[in-house]
């Protein structure tokens, strides 16, 4: 697969699709220019989220599911200091290889990873940043990061949440990773202005491995068309914050919430003993949960991201079929009605030349009357 380099310095179509540090695959670029549906995919599933060979097999399967919906997959990653949007099979394999050095890459990591010409698996925040820059409006992942447990003391809050608040993009996921504080994460998303909705007709917010977290979302959509219309409304309004669509894991792969909570507590205690923190803690906990559950959590993880890809693909197709005409605002008045008043406080010290002071007072009164007359003329068109 060959790549075309996009640059803001060029005055052609490419200049609107990225920066001089972004390479967009020919397949993805053609789809964007022809306004065909495209979905962004993150690459930490390859580099940090799953052990081999599950990482590569799942990534390939997810891309296949997206293509089966008539949608172009655009996996985002960093290879040799270049941001790639759309990967070849060789590049997917290269990133999935445990012998390939790579950095877990979010917004803060890009300057270092690019300047050092390293490889990087993009997180939710790292992928959203690039996807929006090149014009992709739908992003599919497993689960987003959030406020970590005890986050009120550690201030360990994922950059994913801020990125969701910065970019008007639809993120399709299975909620917040269960290892996090779901309640505080939902509150933080509200603060960021992120529209949170559950998929499938229920307000029950999923907990990644489990269908029910015990918390609810403010909104819900029934099907792909409703989800597409939700995103379309946000795009037409040109707001800066995104939409989070929480898709519950398929029932046959769901793990009971209380059971999973007990496993997570064990994994968290081990992480504390081994001093895991920052960007290392999530991969550590996911691997530890896979060990504790004898692979059940990993199986659930693979199932939910495939299901999210299926849902995301359907939404992308529906979005491409919606009319492009944005909302319009109309008014029946030529001029706005101004209700209120203004006060002018003046202090005048009289001196020997009383005549000059009186002239000044007369001038102030005349000026005020003139301004009032002009305002009334504009209001009543007289």
Short mmCIF file of C-alpha atoms in Angstrom, two decimals, residues 102-357:
data_model
loop_
_atom_site.label_atom_id
_atom_site.label_comp_id
_atom_site.label_asym_id
_atom_site.label_seq_id
_atom_site.Cartn_x
_atom_site.Cartn_y
_atom_site.Cartn_z
CA UNK A 102 6.76 1.37 20.64
CA UNK A 103 5.43 4.11 22.88
CA UNK A 104 1.86 4.42 24.13
CA UNK A 105 1.01 7.72 22.45
CA UNK A 106 -1.56 10.27 23.57
CA UNK A 107 -1.65 14.02 22.85
CA UNK A 108 1.23 14.83 25.21
CA UNK A 109 3.51 12.14 23.71
CA UNK A 110 3.39 13.20 20.06
CA UNK A 111 6.19 15.80 20.16
CA UNK A 112 8.64 13.35 21.71
CA UNK A 113 7.65 10.30 19.64
CA UNK A 114 7.76 12.24 16.36
CA UNK A 115 10.98 14.11 17.10
CA UNK A 116 12.74 10.86 18.02
CA UNK A 117 11.27 9.03 15.00
CA UNK A 118 9.79 6.32 17.21
CA UNK A 119 6.86 3.95 16.79
CA UNK A 120 3.68 4.60 18.72
CA UNK A 121 0.36 2.98 19.46
CA UNK A 122 -2.22 5.76 19.64
CA UNK A 123 -4.61 5.91 22.58
CA UNK A 124 -8.17 7.20 22.42
CA UNK A 125 -6.98 10.79 22.84
CA UNK A 126 -4.11 10.33 20.40
CA UNK A 127 -6.43 8.88 17.78
CA UNK A 128 -9.22 11.44 18.16
CA UNK A 129 -6.71 14.27 17.72
CA UNK A 130 -5.51 12.90 14.36
CA UNK A 131 -8.92 11.72 13.16
CA UNK A 132 -10.45 15.15 13.53
CA UNK A 133 -7.46 16.80 11.88
CA UNK A 134 -7.98 14.79 8.68
CA UNK A 135 -11.78 14.99 8.65
CA UNK A 136 -12.92 11.66 10.14
CA UNK A 137 -15.99 12.05 12.36
CA UNK A 138 -16.47 8.53 13.78
CA UNK A 139 -14.04 6.64 15.97
CA UNK A 140 -14.40 3.09 17.29
CA UNK A 141 -12.58 1.70 20.31
CA UNK A 142 -13.08 -0.81 23.11
CA UNK A 143 -13.40 1.46 26.12
CA UNK A 144 -12.27 4.97 26.96
CA UNK A 145 -9.99 6.05 29.77
CA UNK A 146 -11.35 8.15 32.61
CA UNK A 147 -10.95 9.19 36.21
CA UNK A 148 -8.94 6.55 38.03
CA UNK A 149 -10.10 5.19 41.35
CA UNK A 150 -8.89 7.46 44.13
CA UNK A 151 -8.50 10.07 41.41
CA UNK A 152 -9.74 12.79 43.77
CA UNK A 153 -6.41 12.36 45.58
CA UNK A 154 -4.04 11.30 42.81
CA UNK A 155 -5.56 13.54 40.09
CA UNK A 156 -4.97 10.64 37.70
CA UNK A 157 -7.44 11.52 34.94
CA UNK A 158 -7.08 10.20 31.43
CA UNK A 159 -6.38 12.66 28.62
CA UNK A 160 -9.14 10.87 26.71
CA UNK A 161 -11.77 12.91 28.54
CA UNK A 162 -10.27 16.28 27.65
CA UNK A 163 -9.86 15.21 24.01
CA UNK A 164 -13.51 14.19 23.86
CA UNK A 165 -14.34 17.69 25.07
CA UNK A 166 -12.12 19.33 22.42
CA UNK A 167 -13.30 17.58 19.26
CA UNK A 168 -16.74 17.08 17.75
CA UNK A 169 -16.41 13.40 16.93
CA UNK A 170 -18.53 10.34 17.72
CA UNK A 171 -16.68 7.81 19.87
CA UNK A 172 -18.25 4.35 19.82
CA UNK A 173 -17.15 2.29 22.82
CA UNK A 174 -18.38 -0.02 25.56
CA UNK A 175 -18.27 2.70 28.15
CA UNK A 176 -15.46 3.38 30.56
CA UNK A 177 -12.94 0.67 31.40
CA UNK A 178 -14.15 -1.11 34.53
CA UNK A 179 -10.85 -0.53 36.31
CA UNK A 180 -11.75 3.18 36.56
CA UNK A 181 -14.15 5.29 38.62
CA UNK A 182 -17.19 5.26 36.35
CA UNK A 183 -19.30 7.67 38.40
CA UNK A 184 -16.63 10.40 38.51
CA UNK A 185 -15.80 9.81 34.84
CA UNK A 186 -19.41 10.50 33.86
CA UNK A 187 -19.35 13.69 35.93
CA UNK A 188 -16.11 14.78 34.26
CA UNK A 189 -17.57 14.13 30.81
CA UNK A 190 -20.49 16.39 31.69
CA UNK A 191 -18.06 19.11 32.74
CA UNK A 192 -16.31 18.76 29.37
CA UNK A 193 -19.62 19.18 27.55
CA UNK A 194 -19.55 15.67 26.06
CA UNK A 195 -22.95 14.33 25.01
CA UNK A 196 -23.20 10.81 26.47
CA UNK A 197 -25.78 8.37 25.12
CA UNK A 198 -26.34 4.64 25.44
CA UNK A 199 -27.02 2.51 22.40
CA UNK A 200 -29.95 0.11 22.16
CA UNK A 201 -32.85 1.85 23.85
CA UNK A 202 -31.69 1.72 27.48
CA UNK A 203 -30.17 4.40 29.70
CA UNK A 204 -28.09 1.76 31.50
CA UNK A 205 -24.43 2.70 31.14
CA UNK A 206 -22.19 -0.32 30.44
CA UNK A 207 -19.03 -1.11 32.39
CA UNK A 208 -16.82 -2.48 29.62
CA UNK A 209 -16.77 -6.16 30.67
CA UNK A 210 -20.31 -5.90 32.09
CA UNK A 211 -23.58 -4.77 30.53
CA UNK A 212 -24.61 -2.76 33.60
CA UNK A 213 -22.37 -0.47 35.66
CA UNK A 214 -25.13 0.61 38.03
CA UNK A 215 -25.08 4.10 36.52
CA UNK A 216 -27.18 5.69 33.82
CA UNK A 217 -26.49 7.96 30.88
CA UNK A 218 -28.53 11.12 30.24
CA UNK A 219 -29.61 9.98 26.77
CA UNK A 220 -30.13 6.88 24.62
CA UNK A 221 -30.54 6.05 20.94
CA UNK A 222 -32.33 3.05 19.53
CA UNK A 223 -30.44 2.28 16.33
CA UNK A 224 -27.68 3.41 13.91
CA UNK A 225 -29.90 5.99 12.23
CA UNK A 226 -30.70 7.75 15.52
CA UNK A 227 -27.00 7.70 16.41
CA UNK A 228 -26.10 9.19 13.02
CA UNK A 229 -28.67 11.96 13.46
CA UNK A 230 -27.26 12.68 16.92
CA UNK A 231 -23.78 13.16 15.49
CA UNK A 232 -25.13 15.15 12.54
CA UNK A 233 -26.82 17.59 14.91
CA UNK A 234 -23.56 18.12 16.79
CA UNK A 235 -21.62 18.64 13.54
CA UNK A 236 -24.21 21.07 12.16
CA UNK A 237 -24.09 23.11 15.35
CA UNK A 238 -20.31 23.25 15.02
CA UNK A 239 -19.77 22.71 18.72
CA UNK A 240 -16.29 21.84 19.95
CA UNK A 241 -17.19 18.89 22.19
CA UNK A 242 -17.86 15.33 21.09
CA UNK A 243 -20.44 12.59 21.46
CA UNK A 244 -19.82 9.37 23.40
CA UNK A 245 -21.93 6.38 22.41
CA UNK A 246 -21.82 3.55 24.95
CA UNK A 247 -22.58 0.14 23.42
CA UNK A 248 -23.11 -2.73 25.89
CA UNK A 249 -21.04 -5.86 25.42
CA UNK A 250 -23.00 -8.74 23.80
CA UNK A 251 -24.91 -10.61 26.50
CA UNK A 252 -23.14 -13.93 25.96
CA UNK A 253 -19.76 -12.31 26.71
CA UNK A 254 -20.84 -10.11 29.62
CA UNK A 255 -19.28 -10.77 33.04
CA UNK A 256 -21.30 -10.10 36.19
CA UNK A 257 -20.46 -6.69 37.55
CA UNK A 258 -19.92 -7.80 41.18
CA UNK A 259 -17.69 -10.66 40.06
CA UNK A 260 -15.60 -8.35 37.93
CA UNK A 261 -15.34 -5.81 40.75
CA UNK A 262 -13.79 -8.44 43.02
CA UNK A 263 -11.22 -9.30 40.34
CA UNK A 264 -10.43 -5.62 39.77
CA UNK A 265 -9.80 -5.05 43.48
CA UNK A 266 -7.24 -7.84 43.45
CA UNK A 267 -5.53 -6.42 40.38
CA UNK A 268 -5.49 -2.89 41.84
CA UNK A 269 -3.84 -4.09 45.05
CA UNK A 270 -1.14 -5.84 43.05
CA UNK A 271 -0.57 -2.72 40.95
CA UNK A 272 -0.13 -0.71 44.14
CA UNK A 273 2.38 -3.20 45.53
CA UNK A 274 4.39 -3.09 42.30
CA UNK A 275 4.18 0.71 42.07
CA UNK A 276 2.41 0.80 38.71
CA UNK A 277 1.09 4.24 37.80
CA UNK A 278 0.59 6.65 34.91
CA UNK A 279 0.42 5.23 31.41
CA UNK A 280 1.67 1.83 32.63
CA UNK A 281 -1.20 1.05 34.96
CA UNK A 282 -3.95 0.33 32.41
CA UNK A 283 -2.00 -2.27 30.37
CA UNK A 284 -0.84 -3.86 33.62
CA UNK A 285 -4.38 -4.14 35.00
CA UNK A 286 -5.80 -5.52 31.76
CA UNK A 287 -3.15 -8.23 31.67
CA UNK A 288 -3.61 -9.02 35.34
CA UNK A 289 -7.38 -9.37 34.89
CA UNK A 290 -6.81 -11.74 31.99
CA UNK A 291 -4.66 -13.87 34.30
CA UNK A 292 -7.18 -13.77 37.18
CA UNK A 293 -10.14 -14.68 34.95
CA UNK A 294 -8.25 -17.39 33.03
CA UNK A 295 -8.62 -15.42 29.79
CA UNK A 296 -12.36 -14.65 30.16
CA UNK A 297 -11.78 -10.89 30.37
CA UNK A 298 -9.61 -10.99 27.25
CA UNK A 299 -12.30 -12.92 25.39
CA UNK A 300 -14.86 -10.31 26.43
CA UNK A 301 -12.53 -7.50 25.39
CA UNK A 302 -12.14 -8.95 21.89
CA UNK A 303 -15.89 -9.53 21.56
CA UNK A 304 -16.93 -6.04 22.57
CA UNK A 305 -14.56 -4.20 20.26
CA UNK A 306 -15.72 -6.32 17.32
CA UNK A 307 -19.33 -5.51 18.22
CA UNK A 308 -18.47 -1.82 18.48
CA UNK A 309 -16.92 -1.97 15.00
CA UNK A 310 -20.15 -3.46 13.66
CA UNK A 311 -22.25 -0.72 15.27
CA UNK A 312 -19.83 2.01 14.22
CA UNK A 313 -19.84 0.82 10.62
CA UNK A 314 -23.63 0.93 10.48
CA UNK A 315 -23.66 4.44 11.93
CA UNK A 316 -21.08 5.62 9.39
CA UNK A 317 -23.24 4.32 6.56
CA UNK A 318 -26.31 6.07 7.93
CA UNK A 319 -24.38 9.32 8.37
CA UNK A 320 -23.25 9.24 4.74
CA UNK A 321 -26.89 8.99 3.64
CA UNK A 322 -28.08 12.01 5.64
CA UNK A 323 -28.48 15.32 3.77
CA UNK A 324 -25.56 17.68 4.15
CA UNK A 325 -27.66 20.83 4.58
CA UNK A 326 -26.96 22.13 8.09
CA UNK A 327 -29.44 23.66 10.47
CA UNK A 328 -30.33 27.29 9.76
CA UNK A 329 -31.48 30.06 12.05
CA UNK A 330 -34.14 32.50 10.83
CA UNK A 331 -35.53 35.71 12.31
CA UNK A 332 -38.65 37.77 11.61
CA UNK A 333 -37.14 41.10 12.66
CA UNK A 334 -34.69 43.29 10.84
CA UNK A 335 -33.32 44.83 14.03
CA UNK A 336 -33.07 43.48 17.56
CA UNK A 337 -35.19 44.97 20.31
CA UNK A 338 -33.03 46.61 22.95
CA UNK A 339 -34.55 46.69 26.42
CA UNK A 340 -32.71 48.62 29.09
CA UNK A 341 -31.19 51.99 29.68
CA UNK A 342 -27.98 53.85 30.27
CA UNK A 343 -27.03 56.34 32.94
CA UNK A 344 -24.50 59.13 32.63
CA UNK A 345 -23.06 60.49 35.88
CA UNK A 346 -21.21 63.80 35.48
CA UNK A 347 -19.42 65.97 38.01
CA UNK A 348 -18.79 69.57 36.91
CA UNK A 349 -16.68 72.03 38.86
CA UNK A 350 -17.69 75.61 38.08
CA UNK A 351 -14.91 78.11 37.63
CA UNK A 352 -14.84 81.78 36.89
CA UNK A 353 -15.93 81.28 33.31
CA UNK A 354 -19.53 80.16 34.01
CA UNK A 355 -20.40 80.53 30.36
CA UNK A 356 -17.98 77.77 29.28
CA UNK A 357 -19.40 75.37 31.87
#
